[in-house]
Short mmCIF file of C-alpha atoms and ligand atoms in Angstrom, two decimals:
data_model
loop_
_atom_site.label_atom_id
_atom_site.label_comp_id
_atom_site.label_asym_id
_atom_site.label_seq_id
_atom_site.Cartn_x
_atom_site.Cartn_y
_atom_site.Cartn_z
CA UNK A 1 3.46 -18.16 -0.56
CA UNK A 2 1.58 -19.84 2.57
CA UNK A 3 1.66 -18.04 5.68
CA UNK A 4 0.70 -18.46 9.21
CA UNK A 5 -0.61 -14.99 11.09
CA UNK A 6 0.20 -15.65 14.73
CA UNK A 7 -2.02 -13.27 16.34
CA UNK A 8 -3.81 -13.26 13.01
CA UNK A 9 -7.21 -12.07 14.71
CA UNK A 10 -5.63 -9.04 16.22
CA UNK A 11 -5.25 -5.35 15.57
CA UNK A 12 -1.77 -5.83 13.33
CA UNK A 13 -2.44 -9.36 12.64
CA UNK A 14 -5.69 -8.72 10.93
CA UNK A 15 -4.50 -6.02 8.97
CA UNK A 16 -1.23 -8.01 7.58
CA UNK A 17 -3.77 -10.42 6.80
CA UNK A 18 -5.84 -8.14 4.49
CA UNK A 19 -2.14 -7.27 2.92
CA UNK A 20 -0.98 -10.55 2.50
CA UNK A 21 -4.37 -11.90 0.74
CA UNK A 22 -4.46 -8.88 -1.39
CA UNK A 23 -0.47 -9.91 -2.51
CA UNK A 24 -2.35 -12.98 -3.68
CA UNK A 25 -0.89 -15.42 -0.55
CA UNK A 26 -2.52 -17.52 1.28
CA UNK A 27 -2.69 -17.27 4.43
CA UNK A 28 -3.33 -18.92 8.12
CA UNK A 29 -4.45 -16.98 10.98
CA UNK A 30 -4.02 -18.39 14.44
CA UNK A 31 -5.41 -16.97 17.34
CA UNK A 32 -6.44 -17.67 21.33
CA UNK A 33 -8.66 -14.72 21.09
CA UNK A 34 -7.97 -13.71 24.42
CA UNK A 35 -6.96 -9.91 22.79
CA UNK A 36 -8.17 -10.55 19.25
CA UNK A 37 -11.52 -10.77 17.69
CA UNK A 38 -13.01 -12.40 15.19
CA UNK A 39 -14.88 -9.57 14.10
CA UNK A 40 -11.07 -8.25 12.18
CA UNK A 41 -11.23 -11.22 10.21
CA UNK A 42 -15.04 -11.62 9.75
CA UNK A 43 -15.01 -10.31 6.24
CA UNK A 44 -12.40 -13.01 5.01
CA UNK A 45 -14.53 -15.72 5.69
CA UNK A 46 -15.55 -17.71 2.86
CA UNK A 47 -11.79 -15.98 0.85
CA UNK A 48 -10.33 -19.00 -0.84
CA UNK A 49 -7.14 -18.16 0.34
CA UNK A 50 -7.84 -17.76 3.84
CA UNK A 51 -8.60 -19.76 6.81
CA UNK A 52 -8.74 -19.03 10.60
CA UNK A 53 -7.21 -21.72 13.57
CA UNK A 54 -8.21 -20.75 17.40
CA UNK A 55 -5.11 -21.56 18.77
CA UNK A 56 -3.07 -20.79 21.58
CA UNK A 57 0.56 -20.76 20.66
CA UNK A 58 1.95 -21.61 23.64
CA UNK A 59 0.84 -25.13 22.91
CA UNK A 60 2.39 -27.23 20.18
CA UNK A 61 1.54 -26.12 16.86
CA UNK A 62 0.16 -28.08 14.55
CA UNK A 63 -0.02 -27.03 10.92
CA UNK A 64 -1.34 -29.52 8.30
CA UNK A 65 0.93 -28.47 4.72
CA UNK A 66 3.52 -26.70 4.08
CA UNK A 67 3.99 -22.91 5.12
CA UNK A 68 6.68 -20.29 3.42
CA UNK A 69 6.96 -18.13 5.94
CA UNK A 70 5.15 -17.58 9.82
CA UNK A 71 4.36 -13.96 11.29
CA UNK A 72 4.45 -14.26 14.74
CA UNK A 73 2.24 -11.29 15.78
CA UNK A 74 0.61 -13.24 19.06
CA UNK A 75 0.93 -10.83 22.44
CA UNK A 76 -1.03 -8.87 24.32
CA UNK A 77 0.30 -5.59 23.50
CA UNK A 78 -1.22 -2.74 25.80
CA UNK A 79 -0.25 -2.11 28.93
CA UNK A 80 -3.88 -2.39 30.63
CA UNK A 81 -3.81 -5.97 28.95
CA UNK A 82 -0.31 -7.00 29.84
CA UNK A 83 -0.87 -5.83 33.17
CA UNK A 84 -4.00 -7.81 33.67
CA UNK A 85 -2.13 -10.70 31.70
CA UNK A 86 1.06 -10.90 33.32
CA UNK A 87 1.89 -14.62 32.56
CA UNK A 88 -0.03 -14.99 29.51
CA UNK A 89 1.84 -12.04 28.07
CA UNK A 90 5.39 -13.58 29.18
CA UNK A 91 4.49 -17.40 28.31
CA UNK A 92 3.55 -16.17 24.47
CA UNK A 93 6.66 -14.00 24.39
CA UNK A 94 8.85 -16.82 25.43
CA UNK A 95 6.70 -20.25 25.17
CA UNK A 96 5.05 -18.84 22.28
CA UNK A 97 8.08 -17.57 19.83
CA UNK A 98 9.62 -21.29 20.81
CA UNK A 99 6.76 -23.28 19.28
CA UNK A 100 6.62 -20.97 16.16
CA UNK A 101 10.27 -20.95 15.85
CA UNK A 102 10.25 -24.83 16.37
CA UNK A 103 7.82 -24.50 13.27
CA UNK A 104 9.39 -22.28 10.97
CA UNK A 105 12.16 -24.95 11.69
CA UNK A 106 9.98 -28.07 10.91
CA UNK A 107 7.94 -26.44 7.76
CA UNK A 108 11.98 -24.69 6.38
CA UNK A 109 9.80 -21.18 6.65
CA UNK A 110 10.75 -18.00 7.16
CA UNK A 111 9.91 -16.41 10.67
CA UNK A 112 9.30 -12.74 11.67
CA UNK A 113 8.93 -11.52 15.15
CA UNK A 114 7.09 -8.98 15.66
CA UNK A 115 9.14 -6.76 18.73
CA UNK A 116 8.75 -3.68 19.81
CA UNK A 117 9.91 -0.32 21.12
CA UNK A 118 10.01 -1.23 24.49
CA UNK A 119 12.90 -3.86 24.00
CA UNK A 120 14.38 -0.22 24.62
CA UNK A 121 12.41 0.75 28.31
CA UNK A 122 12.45 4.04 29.16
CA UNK A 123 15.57 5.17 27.02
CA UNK A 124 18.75 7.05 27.72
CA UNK A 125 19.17 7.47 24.15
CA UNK A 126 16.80 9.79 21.80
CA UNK A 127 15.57 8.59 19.17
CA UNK A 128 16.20 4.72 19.51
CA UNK A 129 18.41 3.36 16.92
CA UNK A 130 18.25 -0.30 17.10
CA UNK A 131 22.31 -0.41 18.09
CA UNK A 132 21.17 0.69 21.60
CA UNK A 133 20.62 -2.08 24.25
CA UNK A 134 17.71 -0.60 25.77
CA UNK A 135 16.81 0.63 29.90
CA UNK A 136 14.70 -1.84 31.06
CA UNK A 137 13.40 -2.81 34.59
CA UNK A 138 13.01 -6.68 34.25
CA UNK A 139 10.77 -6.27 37.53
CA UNK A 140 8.36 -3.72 37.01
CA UNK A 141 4.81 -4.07 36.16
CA UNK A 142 5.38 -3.70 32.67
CA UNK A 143 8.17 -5.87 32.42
CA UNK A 144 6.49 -9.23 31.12
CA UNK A 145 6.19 -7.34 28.53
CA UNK A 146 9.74 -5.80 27.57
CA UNK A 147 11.61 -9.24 28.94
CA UNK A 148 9.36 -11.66 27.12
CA UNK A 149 9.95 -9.84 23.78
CA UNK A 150 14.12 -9.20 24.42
CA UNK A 151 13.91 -12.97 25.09
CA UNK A 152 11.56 -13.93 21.89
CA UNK A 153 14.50 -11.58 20.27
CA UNK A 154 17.43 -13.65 21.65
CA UNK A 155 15.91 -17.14 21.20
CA UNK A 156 14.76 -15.82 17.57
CA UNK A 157 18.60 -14.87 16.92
CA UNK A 158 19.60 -18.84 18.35
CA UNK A 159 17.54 -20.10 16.16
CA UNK A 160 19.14 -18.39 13.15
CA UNK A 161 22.44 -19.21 13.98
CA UNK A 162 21.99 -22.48 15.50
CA UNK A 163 19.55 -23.71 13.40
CA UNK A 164 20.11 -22.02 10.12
CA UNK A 165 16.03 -20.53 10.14
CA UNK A 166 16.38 -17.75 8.21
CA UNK A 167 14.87 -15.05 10.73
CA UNK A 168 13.56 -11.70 10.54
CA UNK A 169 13.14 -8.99 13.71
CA UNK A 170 10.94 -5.78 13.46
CA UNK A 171 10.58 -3.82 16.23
CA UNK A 172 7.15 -2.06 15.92
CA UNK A 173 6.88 1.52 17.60
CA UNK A 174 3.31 2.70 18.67
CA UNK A 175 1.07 2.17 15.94
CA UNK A 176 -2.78 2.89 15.39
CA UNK A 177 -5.83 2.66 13.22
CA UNK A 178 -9.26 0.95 12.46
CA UNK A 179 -9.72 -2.45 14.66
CA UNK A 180 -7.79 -1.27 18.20
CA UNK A 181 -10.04 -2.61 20.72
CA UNK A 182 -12.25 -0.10 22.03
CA UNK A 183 -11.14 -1.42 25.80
CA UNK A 184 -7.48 -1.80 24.86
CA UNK A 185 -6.69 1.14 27.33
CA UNK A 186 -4.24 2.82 24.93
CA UNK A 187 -4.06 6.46 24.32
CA UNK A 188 -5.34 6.49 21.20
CA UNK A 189 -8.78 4.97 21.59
CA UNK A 190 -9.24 6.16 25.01
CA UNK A 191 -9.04 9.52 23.66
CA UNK A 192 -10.79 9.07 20.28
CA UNK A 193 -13.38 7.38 22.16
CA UNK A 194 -13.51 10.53 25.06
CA UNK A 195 -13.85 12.90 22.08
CA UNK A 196 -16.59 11.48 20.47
CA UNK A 197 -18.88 11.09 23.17
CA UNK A 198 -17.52 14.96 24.09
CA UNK A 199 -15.72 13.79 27.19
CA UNK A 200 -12.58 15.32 28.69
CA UNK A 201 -9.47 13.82 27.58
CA UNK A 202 -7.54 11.73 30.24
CA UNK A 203 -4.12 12.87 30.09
CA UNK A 204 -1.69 10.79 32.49
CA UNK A 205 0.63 12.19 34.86
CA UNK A 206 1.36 16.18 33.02
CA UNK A 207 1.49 15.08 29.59
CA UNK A 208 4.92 15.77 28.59
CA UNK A 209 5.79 12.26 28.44
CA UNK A 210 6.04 11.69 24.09
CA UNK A 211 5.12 8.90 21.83
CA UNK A 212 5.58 9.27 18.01
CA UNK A 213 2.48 7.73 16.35
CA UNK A 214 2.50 5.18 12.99
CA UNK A 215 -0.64 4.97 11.02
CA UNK A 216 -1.10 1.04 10.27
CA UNK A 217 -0.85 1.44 6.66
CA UNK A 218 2.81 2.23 7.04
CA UNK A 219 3.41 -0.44 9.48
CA UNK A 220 2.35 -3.26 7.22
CA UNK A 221 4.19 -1.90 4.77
CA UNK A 222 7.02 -1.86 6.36
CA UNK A 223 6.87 -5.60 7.45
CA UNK A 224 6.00 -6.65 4.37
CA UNK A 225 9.46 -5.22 3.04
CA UNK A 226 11.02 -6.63 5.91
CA UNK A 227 9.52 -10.09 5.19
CA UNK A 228 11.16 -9.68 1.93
CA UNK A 229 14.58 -8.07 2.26
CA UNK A 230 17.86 -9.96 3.27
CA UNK A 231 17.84 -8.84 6.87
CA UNK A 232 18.69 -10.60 9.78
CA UNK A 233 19.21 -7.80 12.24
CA UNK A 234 16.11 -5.88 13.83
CA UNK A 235 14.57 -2.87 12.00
CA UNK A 236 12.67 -0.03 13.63
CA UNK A 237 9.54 0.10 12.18
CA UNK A 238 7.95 3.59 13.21
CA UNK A 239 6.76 7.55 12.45
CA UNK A 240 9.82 9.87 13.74
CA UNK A 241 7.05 12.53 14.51
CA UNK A 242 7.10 12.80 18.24
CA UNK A 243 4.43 14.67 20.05
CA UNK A 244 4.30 15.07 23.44
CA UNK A 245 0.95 13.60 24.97
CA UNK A 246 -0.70 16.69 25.94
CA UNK A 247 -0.12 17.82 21.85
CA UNK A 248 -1.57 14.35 21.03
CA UNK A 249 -4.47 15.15 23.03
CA UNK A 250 -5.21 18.61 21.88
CA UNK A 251 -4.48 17.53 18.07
CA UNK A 252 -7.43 14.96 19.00
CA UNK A 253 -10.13 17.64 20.38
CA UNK A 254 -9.06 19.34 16.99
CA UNK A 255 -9.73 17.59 15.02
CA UNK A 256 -13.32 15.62 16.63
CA UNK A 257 -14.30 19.51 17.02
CA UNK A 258 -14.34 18.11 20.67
CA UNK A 259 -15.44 20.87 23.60
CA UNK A 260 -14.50 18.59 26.20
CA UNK A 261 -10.96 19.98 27.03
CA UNK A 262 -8.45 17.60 29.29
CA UNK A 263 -7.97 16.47 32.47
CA UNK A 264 -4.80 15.02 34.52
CA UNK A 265 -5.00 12.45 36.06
CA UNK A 266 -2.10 10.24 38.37
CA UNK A 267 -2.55 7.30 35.94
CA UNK A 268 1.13 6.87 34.64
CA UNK A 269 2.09 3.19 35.46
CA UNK A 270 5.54 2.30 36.53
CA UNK A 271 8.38 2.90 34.24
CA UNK A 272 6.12 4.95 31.78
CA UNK A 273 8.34 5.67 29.13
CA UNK A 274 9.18 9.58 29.23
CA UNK A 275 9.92 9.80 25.29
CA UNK A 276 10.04 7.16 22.51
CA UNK A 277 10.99 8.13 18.79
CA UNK A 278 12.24 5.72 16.27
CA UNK A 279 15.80 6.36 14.69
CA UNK A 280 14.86 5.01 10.93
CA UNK A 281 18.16 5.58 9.26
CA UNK A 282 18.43 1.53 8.66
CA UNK A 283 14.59 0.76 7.48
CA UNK A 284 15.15 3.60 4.99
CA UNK A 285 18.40 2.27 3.90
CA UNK A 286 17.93 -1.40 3.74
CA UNK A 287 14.04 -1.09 2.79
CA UNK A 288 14.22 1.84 0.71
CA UNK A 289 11.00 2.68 3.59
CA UNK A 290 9.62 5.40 5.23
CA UNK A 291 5.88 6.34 7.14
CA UNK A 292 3.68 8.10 4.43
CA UNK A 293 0.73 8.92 6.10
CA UNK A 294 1.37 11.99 8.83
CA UNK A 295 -0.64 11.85 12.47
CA UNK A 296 -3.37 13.83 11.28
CA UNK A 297 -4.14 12.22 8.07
CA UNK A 298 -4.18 8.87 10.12
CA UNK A 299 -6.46 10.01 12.94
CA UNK A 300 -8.63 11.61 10.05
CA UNK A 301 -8.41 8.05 8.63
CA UNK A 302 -9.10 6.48 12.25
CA UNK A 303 -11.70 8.46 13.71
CA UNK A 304 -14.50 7.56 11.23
CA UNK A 305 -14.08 3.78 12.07
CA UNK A 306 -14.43 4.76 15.75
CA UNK A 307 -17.13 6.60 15.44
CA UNK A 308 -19.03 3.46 13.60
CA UNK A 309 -18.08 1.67 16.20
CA UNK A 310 -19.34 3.76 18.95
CA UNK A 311 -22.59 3.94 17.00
CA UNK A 312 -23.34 0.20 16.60
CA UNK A 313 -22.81 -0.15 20.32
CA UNK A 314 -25.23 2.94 20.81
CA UNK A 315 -23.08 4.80 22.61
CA UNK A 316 -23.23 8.15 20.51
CA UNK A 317 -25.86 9.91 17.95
N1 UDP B 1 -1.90 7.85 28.38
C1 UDP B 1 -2.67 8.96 28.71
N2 UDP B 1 -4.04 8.82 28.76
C2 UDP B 1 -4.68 7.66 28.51
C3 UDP B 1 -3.90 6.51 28.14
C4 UDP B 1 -2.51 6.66 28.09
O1 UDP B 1 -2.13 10.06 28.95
O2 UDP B 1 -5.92 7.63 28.58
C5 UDP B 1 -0.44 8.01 28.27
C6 UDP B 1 0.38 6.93 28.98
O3 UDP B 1 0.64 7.30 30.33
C7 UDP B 1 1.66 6.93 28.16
C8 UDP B 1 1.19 7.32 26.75
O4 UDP B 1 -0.09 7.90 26.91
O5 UDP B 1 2.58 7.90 28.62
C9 UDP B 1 1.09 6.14 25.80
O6 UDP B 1 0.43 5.09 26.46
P1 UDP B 1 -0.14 3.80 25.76
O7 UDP B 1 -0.87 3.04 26.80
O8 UDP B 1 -0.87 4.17 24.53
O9 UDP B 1 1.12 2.94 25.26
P2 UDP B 1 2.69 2.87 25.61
O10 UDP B 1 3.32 3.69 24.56
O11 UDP B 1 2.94 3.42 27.00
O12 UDP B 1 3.00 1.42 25.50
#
């Protein structure tokens, strides 16, 4: 198959990329670059079946041949970015999933949106199945971020059943790994990054809030069976372990052999989730799948990468 990466240069988009090639597809990356990087896709230059387009997919797309199926993985996705890219973040939510739609329409592909947990806000309901319609504040700060992805949902769903693109919707829960930008402001780089260099770790608000953590691997395999079921409805994509933040931190100290210890800080932005879990009932029933790798075998897997990082830039021993 040929596919198109939207967001190809990113932190998911790269690795689906590395998946996909390694299936033996070919595969398109497009990318703006105002999140991603080239440096995630720097070792597939020169792959045969690979090729990069800087792109901004709120423009028209053009694609020169035919294309089997289009990922569209283009978004800022942290809240330090979406907050510092309000319109950007809505416009390729909304603008963005119309021109690859309009695509997928043009080339007969398949389409996948990449959602998210936060189509469900700060939930009433714990864990999220994907039945539930979600608690979100269209007007907060990170609402360009929820409403443009509820609305890339309901314009991916009028395309389906107006016209006929056969559509898939996966709706990623927090996920981490190798390639999250250093400055992304998430929690797990900012504290992976704090350990290292034997800092304190910057809990927000009193750390009770929870998240439940996917390593990357699991992700991408997830989307790939998504990609290939018969599903039209969303599917949470996620690990059910939920940890409170203040766990999360102390698992990371743990396991850096950190002697920093944590701090508190006021940080929590405006409608800061208080707990987020994934209810995986349907992803285990349609696509026989489930996370494999647990949070600490992921950081263990994550850290290293980090660390390199951290070293090239000179910023520890
Ligand atoms: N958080 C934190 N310290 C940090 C960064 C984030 O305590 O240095 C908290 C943040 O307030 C939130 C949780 O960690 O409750 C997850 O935040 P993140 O930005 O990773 O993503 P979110 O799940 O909120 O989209």
């Amino acid at each position: 198959m040929r596919i198109l990466i939207t967001g190809g240069a990113g932190f998911l988009g790269s690795h689906l990329c590395d998946r996909f090639l390694a299936e033996g597809h070919t595969v398109v990356a497009m990318d703006n670059l105002i999140t991603g990087n080239t440096d995630n896709i720097a070792h597939l230059a020169g792959h045969p079946g690979f090729s990069f387009i800087k792109h901004d997919v709120t423009n028209y797309i053009f694609v020169e041949g035919p294309l089997d199926a289009i990922l569209h993985f283009a978004s800022p996705a942290s809240p330090v970015d979406y907050l510092e890219l309000p319109i950007q973040t809505l416009k390729v939510g909304a603008l963005g999933t119309h021109k690859a739609l309009g695509l997928a329409k043009d080339k007969g592909a398949r389409f996948l949106l990449a959602s998210t947990s936060e189509v469900y806000g700060d939930p009433q309901v714990h864990p999220q199945p994907e039945s539930y319609y979600g608690h979100v504040n269209p007007i907060g700060p990170r609402g360009v971020y929820d409403e443009a992805k509820r609305f890339a949902e309901a314009m991916t769903m009028a395309y389906h059943r107006y016209h006929g693109v056969e559509t898939r919707i996966v709706r990623i829960f927090n996920t981490y790994g190798p390639r999250m930008r250093l400055r992304d402001g998430r929690v797990v780089p900012n504290f992976i990054q704090q350990a290292l260099r034997g800092e304190p770790l910057t809990v927000y608000g009193d750390g009770s809030q929870t998240r439940s953590f996917q390593y990357v691997d699991d992700l991408v395999d997830g989307v790939y069976r998504l990609l290939f079921s018969n599903e039209i409805e969303p599917v949470n994509i996620g690990n059910p372990g939920e940890f409170t933040i203040k766990e999360f931190a102390e698992l990371v100290n743990q396991l850096t052999g950190n002697r920093g210890g944590i701090v508190y800080r006021d940080l929590r932005t405006q409608d800061d989730p208080q707990v987020r879990q994934p209810d995986i009932t349907r992803a285990r029933a349609i696509l026989g799948w489930e996370p494999r790798i647990d949070l600490a075998e992921g950081l263990r897997r994550t850290i290293p990468w980090f660390r390199e990082e951290l070293r090239k830039r000179g910023e520890v021993p």
